[in-house]
Coordinates of C-alpha atoms in Angstrom, one line a residue:
Chain A
M1 CA 135.7 123.1 95.5
I2 CA 133.8 119.7 96.6
Q3 CA 130.6 118.4 96.7
N4 CA 128.8 116.5 99.3
T5 CA 125.5 116.0 100.3
V6 CA 123.8 118.6 103.1
R7 CA 121.3 118.8 105.4
I8 CA 118.4 122.1 104.8
L9 CA 118.4 123.7 108.6
R10 CA 115.5 126.5 107.0
N11 CA 113.8 127.6 103.9
D12 CA 111.6 130.3 104.6
R13 CA 110.2 132.6 102.8
E14 CA 111.3 135.9 103.6
A15 CA 109.2 137.8 101.9
D16 CA 106.9 138.1 98.2
L17 CA 109.0 135.7 95.7
Y18 CA 112.0 135.1 98.2
Y19 CA 113.4 132.5 100.2
R20 CA 116.1 132.6 102.6
L21 CA 117.8 129.0 101.7
T22 CA 120.7 127.4 104.8
L23 CA 122.5 124.4 104.8
R24 CA 124.8 122.5 107.6
A25 CA 127.7 122.4 105.1
P26 CA 131.1 122.3 107.8
R27 CA 133.2 121.1 104.8
V28 CA 132.3 123.9 103.1
A29 CA 130.7 126.5 104.7
P30 CA 134.8 127.5 106.3
L31 CA 136.1 127.1 102.4
I32 CA 133.9 130.3 101.5
Q33 CA 135.2 133.4 100.5
P34 CA 132.6 137.1 99.2
G35 CA 130.9 136.5 95.8
Q36 CA 131.7 133.1 95.7
F37 CA 128.6 130.4 94.9
A38 CA 126.8 127.9 95.8
H39 CA 125.9 125.1 92.9
L40 CA 123.4 123.0 93.9
R41 CA 121.2 120.4 92.8
I42 CA 117.7 120.1 93.7
G43 CA 115.9 116.6 93.9
F44 CA 112.2 116.7 93.4
L45 CA 113.2 118.7 89.4
G46 CA 112.0 115.5 86.9
E47 CA 112.8 115.9 83.8
A48 CA 115.3 119.7 84.9
L49 CA 118.6 117.7 84.8
L50 CA 121.2 120.5 85.0
R51 CA 122.5 122.5 88.3
R52 CA 121.1 126.3 90.1
P53 CA 124.2 128.4 90.5
F54 CA 123.2 130.7 93.9
S55 CA 124.9 133.8 95.5
V56 CA 125.9 132.6 99.0
F57 CA 124.5 135.1 100.7
Q58 CA 125.4 134.3 105.0
V59 CA 128.6 132.4 106.4
A60 CA 127.7 130.6 110.3
D61 CA 130.0 128.4 111.8
E62 CA 129.1 125.0 110.1
T63 CA 126.0 126.6 107.5
F64 CA 126.0 128.7 105.4
S65 CA 122.7 130.1 103.3
I66 CA 121.6 131.5 100.2
L67 CA 118.6 134.5 99.3
Y68 CA 116.3 133.3 96.3
K69 CA 114.1 134.0 94.5
T70 CA 111.5 131.6 93.1
V71 CA 111.6 132.4 88.9
G72 CA 111.3 129.8 87.0
K73 CA 111.8 126.0 87.5
G74 CA 114.0 125.1 89.3
T75 CA 113.7 127.3 92.5
E76 CA 110.2 126.7 92.7
A77 CA 110.9 122.9 92.4
L78 CA 113.5 124.5 95.3
A79 CA 110.8 126.2 97.7
R80 CA 109.2 123.4 98.7
M81 CA 112.0 120.9 100.1
R82 CA 111.5 121.4 103.3
P83 CA 113.8 120.9 106.4
G84 CA 115.8 117.8 107.1
D85 CA 116.0 117.4 103.5
D86 CA 119.1 116.4 101.2
L87 CA 120.6 118.1 98.9
S88 CA 124.2 118.1 96.6
V89 CA 126.3 121.0 97.1
I90 CA 129.2 121.8 94.5
A91 CA 130.3 124.5 96.3
P92 CA 132.8 127.4 96.3
L93 CA 132.7 127.9 93.3
G94 CA 134.6 130.9 91.2
H95 CA 136.8 133.8 91.7
G96 CA 134.8 136.4 94.2
F97 CA 135.4 139.8 95.4
T98 CA 138.4 141.4 97.0
V99 CA 137.9 141.9 100.7
P100 CA 139.5 145.7 101.5
Q101 CA 142.5 146.0 104.1
P102 CA 142.1 147.5 106.9
G103 CA 143.2 151.2 106.1
G104 CA 142.8 151.0 102.1
E105 CA 139.6 151.8 100.1
T106 CA 135.8 152.5 101.5
P107 CA 133.8 150.3 100.0
L108 CA 130.3 151.1 98.1
L109 CA 128.5 148.5 97.3
V110 CA 125.8 149.1 94.9
A111 CA 123.0 145.5 94.8
G112 CA 119.7 145.6 92.6
S113 CA 116.8 143.6 94.5
Y114 CA 118.6 140.2 95.8
G115 CA 122.0 140.9 95.0
M116 CA 122.8 142.2 98.4
A117 CA 122.9 138.4 99.1
A118 CA 126.1 138.3 97.3
L119 CA 127.9 140.9 99.0
Y120 CA 127.2 140.8 103.1
L121 CA 129.7 138.2 103.3
L122 CA 132.1 141.2 101.6
A123 CA 130.2 144.0 104.0
Q124 CA 131.2 141.9 106.8
R125 CA 134.3 141.1 107.2
S126 CA 136.1 144.2 105.2
P127 CA 138.1 146.5 108.2
Q128 CA 136.6 149.0 106.9
K129 CA 132.3 150.1 106.3
G130 CA 131.0 151.8 103.5
V131 CA 127.7 152.4 102.1
V132 CA 125.5 150.1 100.0
F133 CA 123.0 151.6 97.5
V134 CA 120.2 148.8 96.9
G135 CA 117.2 149.4 94.8
G136 CA 114.0 147.0 93.8
R137 CA 111.0 148.3 91.6
R138 CA 108.8 147.7 94.1
S139 CA 109.1 147.8 99.0
A140 CA 108.9 144.0 98.1
D141 CA 112.2 143.6 96.4
I142 CA 114.2 145.2 99.3
L143 CA 116.4 142.6 101.4
C144 CA 118.0 142.5 104.0
V145 CA 118.5 146.2 105.1
E146 CA 118.4 145.9 108.9
E147 CA 121.6 143.1 108.3
F148 CA 123.6 145.2 106.6
R149 CA 122.9 148.0 109.1
A150 CA 123.0 145.4 111.6
L151 CA 126.7 145.6 110.2
G152 CA 127.1 149.2 111.2
W153 CA 126.9 150.0 107.5
D154 CA 124.8 153.4 106.4
V155 CA 122.3 151.6 103.5
R156 CA 120.4 153.7 101.2
V157 CA 117.3 152.8 99.4
T158 CA 116.1 153.4 96.2
T159 CA 112.8 152.3 94.9
E160 CA 111.4 152.7 90.8
D161 CA 107.2 153.0 92.0
G162 CA 109.1 155.5 95.2
S163 CA 107.6 152.5 97.6
R164 CA 110.3 153.0 100.0
G165 CA 112.8 155.0 100.1
E166 CA 114.2 157.7 97.2
H167 CA 112.5 157.8 94.2
G168 CA 114.4 156.3 91.5
L169 CA 117.2 154.2 90.7
V170 CA 120.0 152.5 92.9
T171 CA 122.6 154.4 90.5
R172 CA 121.6 157.9 90.6
P173 CA 122.3 158.4 94.7
L174 CA 125.8 156.4 93.3
I175 CA 126.1 159.2 90.8
D176 CA 126.1 161.4 94.0
E177 CA 128.0 159.8 96.2
V178 CA 130.9 160.0 93.8
R179 CA 130.3 162.6 92.4
R180 CA 130.9 163.6 95.8
Q181 CA 134.1 162.1 96.7
A182 CA 135.0 159.5 93.9
G183 CA 138.7 159.5 95.5
G184 CA 139.9 156.3 97.9
R185 CA 136.2 154.7 97.0
K186 CA 135.7 151.0 95.7
L187 CA 133.1 149.6 93.8
F188 CA 131.2 146.5 94.0
A189 CA 128.3 145.3 92.6
C190 CA 125.6 142.7 92.0
G191 CA 121.9 142.2 90.2
P192 CA 120.4 142.7 86.6
T193 CA 123.3 143.4 84.0
P194 CA 121.5 146.5 83.4
M195 CA 122.6 147.4 86.7
L196 CA 125.9 146.5 86.2
E197 CA 126.7 148.3 83.3
A198 CA 124.8 151.0 84.6
V199 CA 127.7 151.0 87.5
G200 CA 131.1 150.0 85.1
R201 CA 130.1 153.2 83.4
I202 CA 130.2 155.7 86.9
A203 CA 133.1 154.0 88.0
S204 CA 134.7 154.7 84.9
E205 CA 133.5 158.4 84.3
F206 CA 134.1 158.8 87.9
G207 CA 137.8 156.7 87.7
V208 CA 136.3 154.3 90.2
P209 CA 138.0 151.6 90.5
A210 CA 135.0 148.9 91.1
E211 CA 134.0 144.9 90.8
L212 CA 131.3 143.2 88.9
S213 CA 129.2 139.8 90.3
M214 CA 127.8 138.9 87.1
D215 CA 125.0 136.5 86.6
E216 CA 124.9 134.3 83.5
P217 CA 123.3 130.9 82.7
M218 CA 125.7 128.0 84.0
C219 CA 125.8 124.5 83.7
C220 CA 128.7 122.9 85.2
G221 CA 130.2 125.3 87.2
V222 CA 133.4 124.2 87.0
G223 CA 134.9 125.0 83.8
V224 CA 134.0 123.0 82.0
C225 CA 130.7 123.6 79.7
L226 CA 131.3 127.3 78.8
A227 CA 127.6 128.0 78.4
C228 CA 128.8 130.8 80.9
V229 CA 131.2 132.7 79.3
I230 CA 131.3 137.1 79.0
P231 CA 133.9 139.1 76.7
I232 CA 136.5 140.3 77.9
R233 CA 139.1 142.9 77.0
K234 CA 143.0 141.8 76.7
G235 CA 144.8 144.8 75.0
D236 CA 143.7 145.4 72.1
R237 CA 141.9 142.3 71.6
W238 CA 139.5 140.4 73.9
E239 CA 138.9 136.7 74.7
Y240 CA 135.4 134.8 76.4
Q241 CA 136.3 133.9 79.5
R242 CA 133.8 131.6 82.0
T243 CA 131.5 133.4 85.2
C244 CA 132.1 130.1 87.1
T245 CA 135.8 130.3 87.2
E246 CA 137.9 133.4 86.3
G247 CA 134.1 135.2 87.4
P248 CA 131.8 135.5 88.4
V249 CA 133.1 139.2 89.4
F250 CA 135.5 140.9 87.2
D251 CA 137.3 143.9 86.8
A252 CA 134.3 146.6 85.6
R253 CA 137.2 147.6 83.8
T254 CA 137.9 144.5 81.9
I255 CA 133.9 143.7 80.7
A256 CA 134.0 144.3 76.8
W257 CA 130.1 145.7 76.7
D258 CA 130.0 146.5 73.3
V259 CA 131.2 143.4 72.4
R260 CA 129.2 141.7 74.8
G261 CA 125.1 143.9 72.8
Chain B
M1 CA 136.5 89.5 86.9
N2 CA 137.8 91.3 83.7
L3 CA 136.2 94.6 82.7
S4 CA 139.3 96.0 80.3
V5 CA 138.2 96.7 76.3
Q6 CA 140.3 96.7 73.6
I7 CA 140.3 99.7 71.7
G8 CA 142.2 99.6 68.0
R9 CA 145.8 99.2 70.8
L10 CA 144.7 101.0 73.0
T11 CA 143.5 98.4 76.9
L12 CA 141.6 100.1 78.8
R13 CA 141.2 99.4 82.7
N14 CA 137.4 99.5 81.7
P15 CA 134.9 100.7 79.4
V16 CA 133.8 103.3 80.8
T17 CA 135.2 106.5 79.4
V18 CA 134.3 110.5 79.9
A19 CA 132.8 112.2 76.5
S20 CA 134.8 115.2 74.6
G21 CA 132.6 118.6 75.8
T22 CA 131.4 117.8 78.6
F23 CA 134.6 117.0 80.4
G24 CA 137.5 119.9 79.9
Y25 CA 140.5 119.4 79.8
G26 CA 139.7 116.8 83.3
V27 CA 141.8 119.5 86.0
E28 CA 139.1 120.6 86.1
Y29 CA 137.5 117.9 87.6
A30 CA 140.6 117.4 89.1
R31 CA 139.2 118.1 92.8
L32 CA 135.8 116.2 92.3
L33 CA 136.9 112.6 91.9
D34 CA 140.0 110.4 91.2
L35 CA 139.6 110.9 87.5
N36 CA 142.6 107.4 87.3
R37 CA 139.6 105.2 88.0
L38 CA 137.9 106.3 84.5
G39 CA 138.8 104.1 81.1
A40 CA 139.5 107.6 79.1
L41 CA 139.4 110.9 79.4
A42 CA 138.3 112.4 75.8
V43 CA 139.0 116.3 76.0
K44 CA 137.3 119.1 74.6
G45 CA 137.2 118.6 70.4
I46 CA 141.2 120.7 70.3
R47 CA 142.0 121.9 66.3
L48 CA 145.3 124.2 65.4
D49 CA 144.6 127.9 65.9
P50 CA 142.9 128.7 68.9
V51 CA 138.7 129.1 68.3
R52 CA 136.9 131.6 70.4
G53 CA 133.7 130.2 70.2
N54 CA 130.0 131.5 69.7
P55 CA 128.2 134.7 71.4
T56 CA 125.7 133.7 74.2
P57 CA 123.9 131.6 75.3
R58 CA 125.5 129.0 73.8
T59 CA 123.2 126.6 75.6
A60 CA 119.1 126.0 76.8
E61 CA 118.0 123.4 79.5
V62 CA 115.4 121.4 77.6
A63 CA 113.3 118.3 79.4
S64 CA 115.5 116.3 79.4
G65 CA 118.0 117.1 78.3
M66 CA 119.7 120.4 77.4
L67 CA 121.2 122.1 74.2
N68 CA 124.4 123.3 73.2
A69 CA 126.2 125.5 70.8
I70 CA 129.5 126.3 72.4
G71 CA 131.3 125.9 69.1
L72 CA 134.1 124.3 69.7
Q73 CA 136.0 127.7 72.3
G74 CA 139.5 126.0 72.6
P75 CA 143.2 127.5 72.6
G76 CA 144.1 125.5 69.9
V77 CA 146.8 123.2 69.6
D78 CA 149.7 124.7 70.5
G79 CA 148.1 125.9 74.1
F80 CA 146.3 123.2 75.3
I81 CA 149.8 121.4 75.2
E82 CA 151.2 124.2 76.6
R83 CA 148.4 124.1 79.0
Y84 CA 146.8 121.1 80.1
W85 CA 149.2 118.6 78.6
P86 CA 151.5 118.3 81.7
F87 CA 148.8 117.3 83.8
L88 CA 146.8 115.0 81.2
A89 CA 150.0 113.0 80.4
G90 CA 150.8 112.7 84.7
L91 CA 147.5 110.9 85.2
E92 CA 147.7 106.7 84.0
V93 CA 144.6 106.7 82.3
P94 CA 144.8 107.1 79.0
T95 CA 144.2 110.5 76.7
I96 CA 141.6 110.5 74.0
I97 CA 142.2 113.7 71.7
N98 CA 139.6 115.6 70.0
I99 CA 140.2 116.7 66.7
W100 CA 138.6 119.3 64.6
G101 CA 139.6 121.0 61.3
T102 CA 138.3 122.9 58.7
T103 CA 140.2 121.0 56.1
V104 CA 141.1 117.1 55.1
E105 CA 144.6 119.3 55.5
E106 CA 144.3 120.5 59.4
Y107 CA 143.1 117.0 60.0
A108 CA 145.8 115.2 59.2
E109 CA 148.2 118.2 60.4
V110 CA 147.1 118.3 64.1
A111 CA 147.4 114.3 63.7
R112 CA 150.7 114.7 63.0
R113 CA 151.1 117.7 65.7
F114 CA 149.7 114.5 67.9
D115 CA 151.5 111.9 66.7
A116 CA 154.9 113.4 67.3
L117 CA 153.6 114.8 70.8
G118 CA 154.4 111.0 72.3
G119 CA 151.9 109.3 75.3
V120 CA 148.7 110.4 73.9
G121 CA 146.5 107.2 73.9
A122 CA 144.2 108.0 70.8
L123 CA 142.9 110.6 68.5
E124 CA 139.0 110.7 67.9
L125 CA 138.4 112.9 64.9
N126 CA 135.5 114.8 65.5
V127 CA 133.0 114.9 62.3
S128 CA 129.7 115.4 63.7
C129 CA 129.8 118.8 65.6
P130 CA 126.2 120.8 64.8
N131 CA 127.3 124.0 65.7
I132 CA 129.8 125.0 63.6
K133 CA 129.8 126.4 59.8
E134 CA 132.6 124.8 58.4
G135 CA 134.9 121.5 59.7
G136 CA 132.2 119.5 61.7
A137 CA 129.5 118.1 60.2
Q138 CA 129.7 118.2 56.4
F139 CA 132.3 115.2 57.2
G140 CA 130.8 113.5 59.0
T141 CA 127.6 113.5 56.4
D142 CA 129.4 112.8 53.1
P143 CA 130.8 108.7 52.9
R144 CA 132.7 110.0 50.1
L145 CA 134.1 113.2 52.9
L146 CA 134.8 110.5 55.6
H147 CA 136.3 108.8 54.2
Q148 CA 138.9 111.2 52.7
V149 CA 139.6 112.7 56.2
V150 CA 139.7 109.0 58.3
A151 CA 142.9 108.0 55.4
A152 CA 144.6 111.3 56.1
C153 CA 144.4 110.4 59.7
R154 CA 145.5 107.0 59.1
K155 CA 148.7 108.9 57.0
A156 CA 149.3 110.9 60.0
T157 CA 149.9 108.9 62.9
S158 CA 149.4 105.5 64.6
L159 CA 147.8 106.6 67.3
P160 CA 145.0 104.3 67.7
L161 CA 142.1 106.3 65.3
I162 CA 139.1 106.8 66.7
T163 CA 135.3 108.4 64.5
K164 CA 133.0 110.6 66.9
L165 CA 130.1 109.8 64.1
S166 CA 127.1 112.2 63.6
P167 CA 123.4 111.4 64.0
N168 CA 122.0 113.3 61.1
V169 CA 121.3 110.7 59.0
V170 CA 119.5 108.6 57.5
N171 CA 120.9 105.8 57.8
I172 CA 124.3 105.5 59.5
A173 CA 125.7 101.4 58.3
P174 CA 127.9 103.2 55.1
Y175 CA 129.1 106.2 57.9
A176 CA 130.6 103.4 59.6
K177 CA 131.6 101.1 57.1
A178 CA 133.5 103.8 55.4
A179 CA 135.7 104.6 58.5
E180 CA 136.7 101.5 58.5
E181 CA 137.5 101.3 55.8
A182 CA 139.9 104.3 55.8
G183 CA 141.8 102.5 59.3
C184 CA 139.9 104.0 62.0
D185 CA 140.7 101.6 64.6
A186 CA 136.8 102.4 66.8
L187 CA 133.5 104.6 66.1
S188 CA 132.2 107.2 68.7
I189 CA 128.9 107.1 68.6
T190 CA 127.0 109.9 69.0
N191 CA 127.3 112.9 68.9
S192 CA 124.4 115.5 69.8
F193 CA 121.8 115.8 67.6
P194 CA 120.9 119.4 65.3
A195 CA 117.8 120.7 66.9
M196 CA 116.4 124.1 68.6
A197 CA 113.6 125.8 71.0
I198 CA 112.2 128.8 71.2
D199 CA 110.8 132.1 73.5
I200 CA 107.5 132.1 73.3
E201 CA 107.7 135.2 74.7
T202 CA 110.6 137.2 72.6
R203 CA 109.9 134.6 69.9
R204 CA 113.6 134.6 69.7
P205 CA 115.6 131.1 69.4
R206 CA 116.4 130.5 73.1
L207 CA 120.6 130.0 71.9
A208 CA 122.2 132.7 69.9
N209 CA 123.5 130.2 67.4
G210 CA 120.2 130.1 66.2
T211 CA 120.8 126.2 66.3
G212 CA 122.2 123.4 68.5
G213 CA 123.6 119.9 69.5
L214 CA 120.6 118.4 71.8
S215 CA 122.1 115.9 74.0
G216 CA 121.5 114.5 77.7
P217 CA 118.6 111.3 78.5
C218 CA 116.3 112.5 76.5
I219 CA 118.7 111.0 73.3
K220 CA 119.6 108.0 75.0
P221 CA 117.1 105.4 73.0
I222 CA 117.8 107.4 69.9
A223 CA 121.5 106.6 70.5
I224 CA 121.4 103.0 71.4
K225 CA 119.2 102.2 67.8
L226 CA 122.2 104.2 65.9
V227 CA 125.2 101.9 68.0
W228 CA 123.1 99.0 67.2
D229 CA 122.7 99.7 64.0
A230 CA 127.1 100.5 63.7
A231 CA 126.8 97.4 65.3
K232 CA 126.0 94.7 63.1
A233 CA 127.5 96.8 59.6
V234 CA 131.2 96.9 61.0
R235 CA 134.0 94.9 62.9
I236 CA 135.7 97.9 64.8
P237 CA 134.7 98.5 68.2
I238 CA 131.8 101.3 69.7
I239 CA 132.0 103.7 71.7
G240 CA 128.7 104.5 73.0
M241 CA 127.1 108.1 73.6
G242 CA 124.2 109.6 74.6
G243 CA 122.2 110.7 77.3
I244 CA 124.1 108.3 79.9
Q245 CA 123.1 108.1 83.6
S246 CA 123.7 105.1 85.1
A247 CA 124.8 101.4 84.9
A248 CA 122.2 100.1 83.5
D249 CA 121.7 102.6 81.1
A250 CA 125.9 101.6 80.2
I251 CA 125.1 98.6 79.8
E252 CA 121.9 99.0 77.3
F253 CA 124.1 100.1 74.8
M254 CA 127.1 98.2 75.7
M255 CA 124.2 95.6 75.0
A256 CA 123.5 96.7 72.0
G257 CA 126.9 96.7 70.6
A258 CA 129.3 99.1 72.3
T259 CA 132.7 98.0 73.8
A260 CA 132.4 101.2 75.6
V261 CA 131.1 103.7 77.4
A262 CA 131.2 107.5 77.3
V263 CA 129.3 110.0 80.3
G264 CA 128.8 113.1 79.4
T265 CA 125.3 115.2 79.8
A266 CA 125.3 114.2 83.0
N267 CA 129.2 115.1 84.1
F268 CA 127.2 118.3 83.9
Y269 CA 124.9 117.9 86.4
E270 CA 126.7 114.8 88.9
P271 CA 130.1 114.7 87.9
Q272 CA 130.9 111.3 90.3
T273 CA 128.2 109.2 86.8
A274 CA 130.9 108.0 85.5
L275 CA 132.0 106.6 88.7
Q276 CA 129.2 105.8 89.7
V277 CA 128.6 103.9 86.2
I278 CA 131.5 101.9 86.9
D279 CA 130.6 100.5 90.2
G280 CA 127.5 99.6 88.7
L281 CA 128.6 97.6 86.0
G282 CA 130.6 95.9 88.5
D283 CA 128.1 95.2 91.0
F284 CA 125.8 93.7 87.4
M285 CA 128.2 91.6 86.3
R286 CA 128.7 90.0 90.0
R287 CA 124.9 89.2 90.0
H288 CA 124.8 87.9 86.7
G289 CA 128.5 85.5 87.0
I290 CA 129.8 88.2 84.3
E291 CA 133.8 87.5 84.1
E292 CA 134.3 89.1 81.1
V293 CA 132.8 92.2 80.9
R294 CA 132.7 91.8 76.7
E295 CA 130.0 89.1 77.2
I296 CA 128.0 91.5 77.2
V297 CA 128.9 93.7 74.7
G298 CA 126.5 93.2 71.5
S299 CA 124.4 90.3 73.7
V300 CA 120.7 91.7 73.1
R301 CA 118.3 89.1 72.0
I302 CA 116.5 89.0 69.7
E303 CA 114.3 86.9 68.3
K304 CA 111.5 86.8 65.4
R305 CA 107.9 86.8 67.0
S306 CA 104.8 85.9 65.1

């Protein structure tokens, strides 16, 4: 974990409401593990004071990038920032994905739209190539498919309106796949919470291990404010754990969805 | 140039501390800043037993501030001593342990436990948390109960005792006096303000708890007025807090009557704030030829204008 002022190298619209931000961060970039996040202080935010957390997308030498969607004040202000502008970043943060061991399970990645970003480093650093299931509402929500294919991964696309790939939810082809073969597989997922809950259910139904990257509102990002907690099973009880510190990636079996409501 | 100040018999190397609940147990920030540069470090509120805390969402960002309703999640006295005290005891910076309970007896028991621990800098009685049903603010909004809880803790410990007062009163002076008369050594002013925000699309409160505590720069002028009012009523030192983001903010609190200050919500978005305040305070003193930081305390000039 390092706090640094870093320079924006690129901040371009990828498609629709999605942007790709590349930062020059020579001290931070080499430390980043798959599934970790960066906590950015966005200048020009005025009365909105808090940092915004973003999963790291790609890492290359002295730079790292994030893929974000403009959904509110913070991300809209971020989209207005230009190359040459500086940002304060605290990174890398959080407990990320377990990178598969050589000869270990075949990873099946499950992404809801730009949840793809959080899975890229895992796909790149996994010794086994597997399948990426990506879903979105419509064609515009499907991102970085070519980049995963370039890593040699099989990418299967679903959209809810049928405008690209298979028609329906991302969990449909996933269920078909684990029904065909569950043994020797492991799921890694990032996306909207209802999708993560569905992936958790599929994992438990088919007896497949799964790691889920949880997205919770966050303030400090380093474990002090206790805003981002989720209920985690401990034996026959449960306790709140911090998405920023014990997470964002959790073993699907430990999440107490019934408590979460 | 001397930046040191006294809180009871506790000497702080400088008047800049961090507020309870915004700095965890210190260890979380150890890799981002030199904790030993702080005047003191106040840890998150602790009661006797572990506390699970409130359901989520627990925070909401609002204009120039935030709401929180964490519900004092914490490891309890034993969990704290086991998991966090070895680290804190190894620091040079004094630890202020923020304590609370649901009864007067529990406050006193927690005070006894930390008295017996040894090496604690001071205890801060939290009688002002707006987010728990029992305990907390009920003791801070009734001068008779406030006197009882402070007096019981005074009997239980010889550690410097700080009372963190609630802002949620018509006039803070009688509360400040009640705490002083019951034997406490200093006052922390203030805690977060009871507040609410609503999501107009869902028509539901933005916090699962319904209401929460407002903190951040938006409360600063109100907090300064509370410090000013309390400073006129008591002789014991005041630790001023509420929306401090810069040395200038801290100096305002000190001019209003605060002997020391605490950086709170700003820790969440700029962990370097407290260190920036220390540096900026030194710069201000040099610029104004001030030798003793104490000279700033209560130095606001109030002139009658006719």
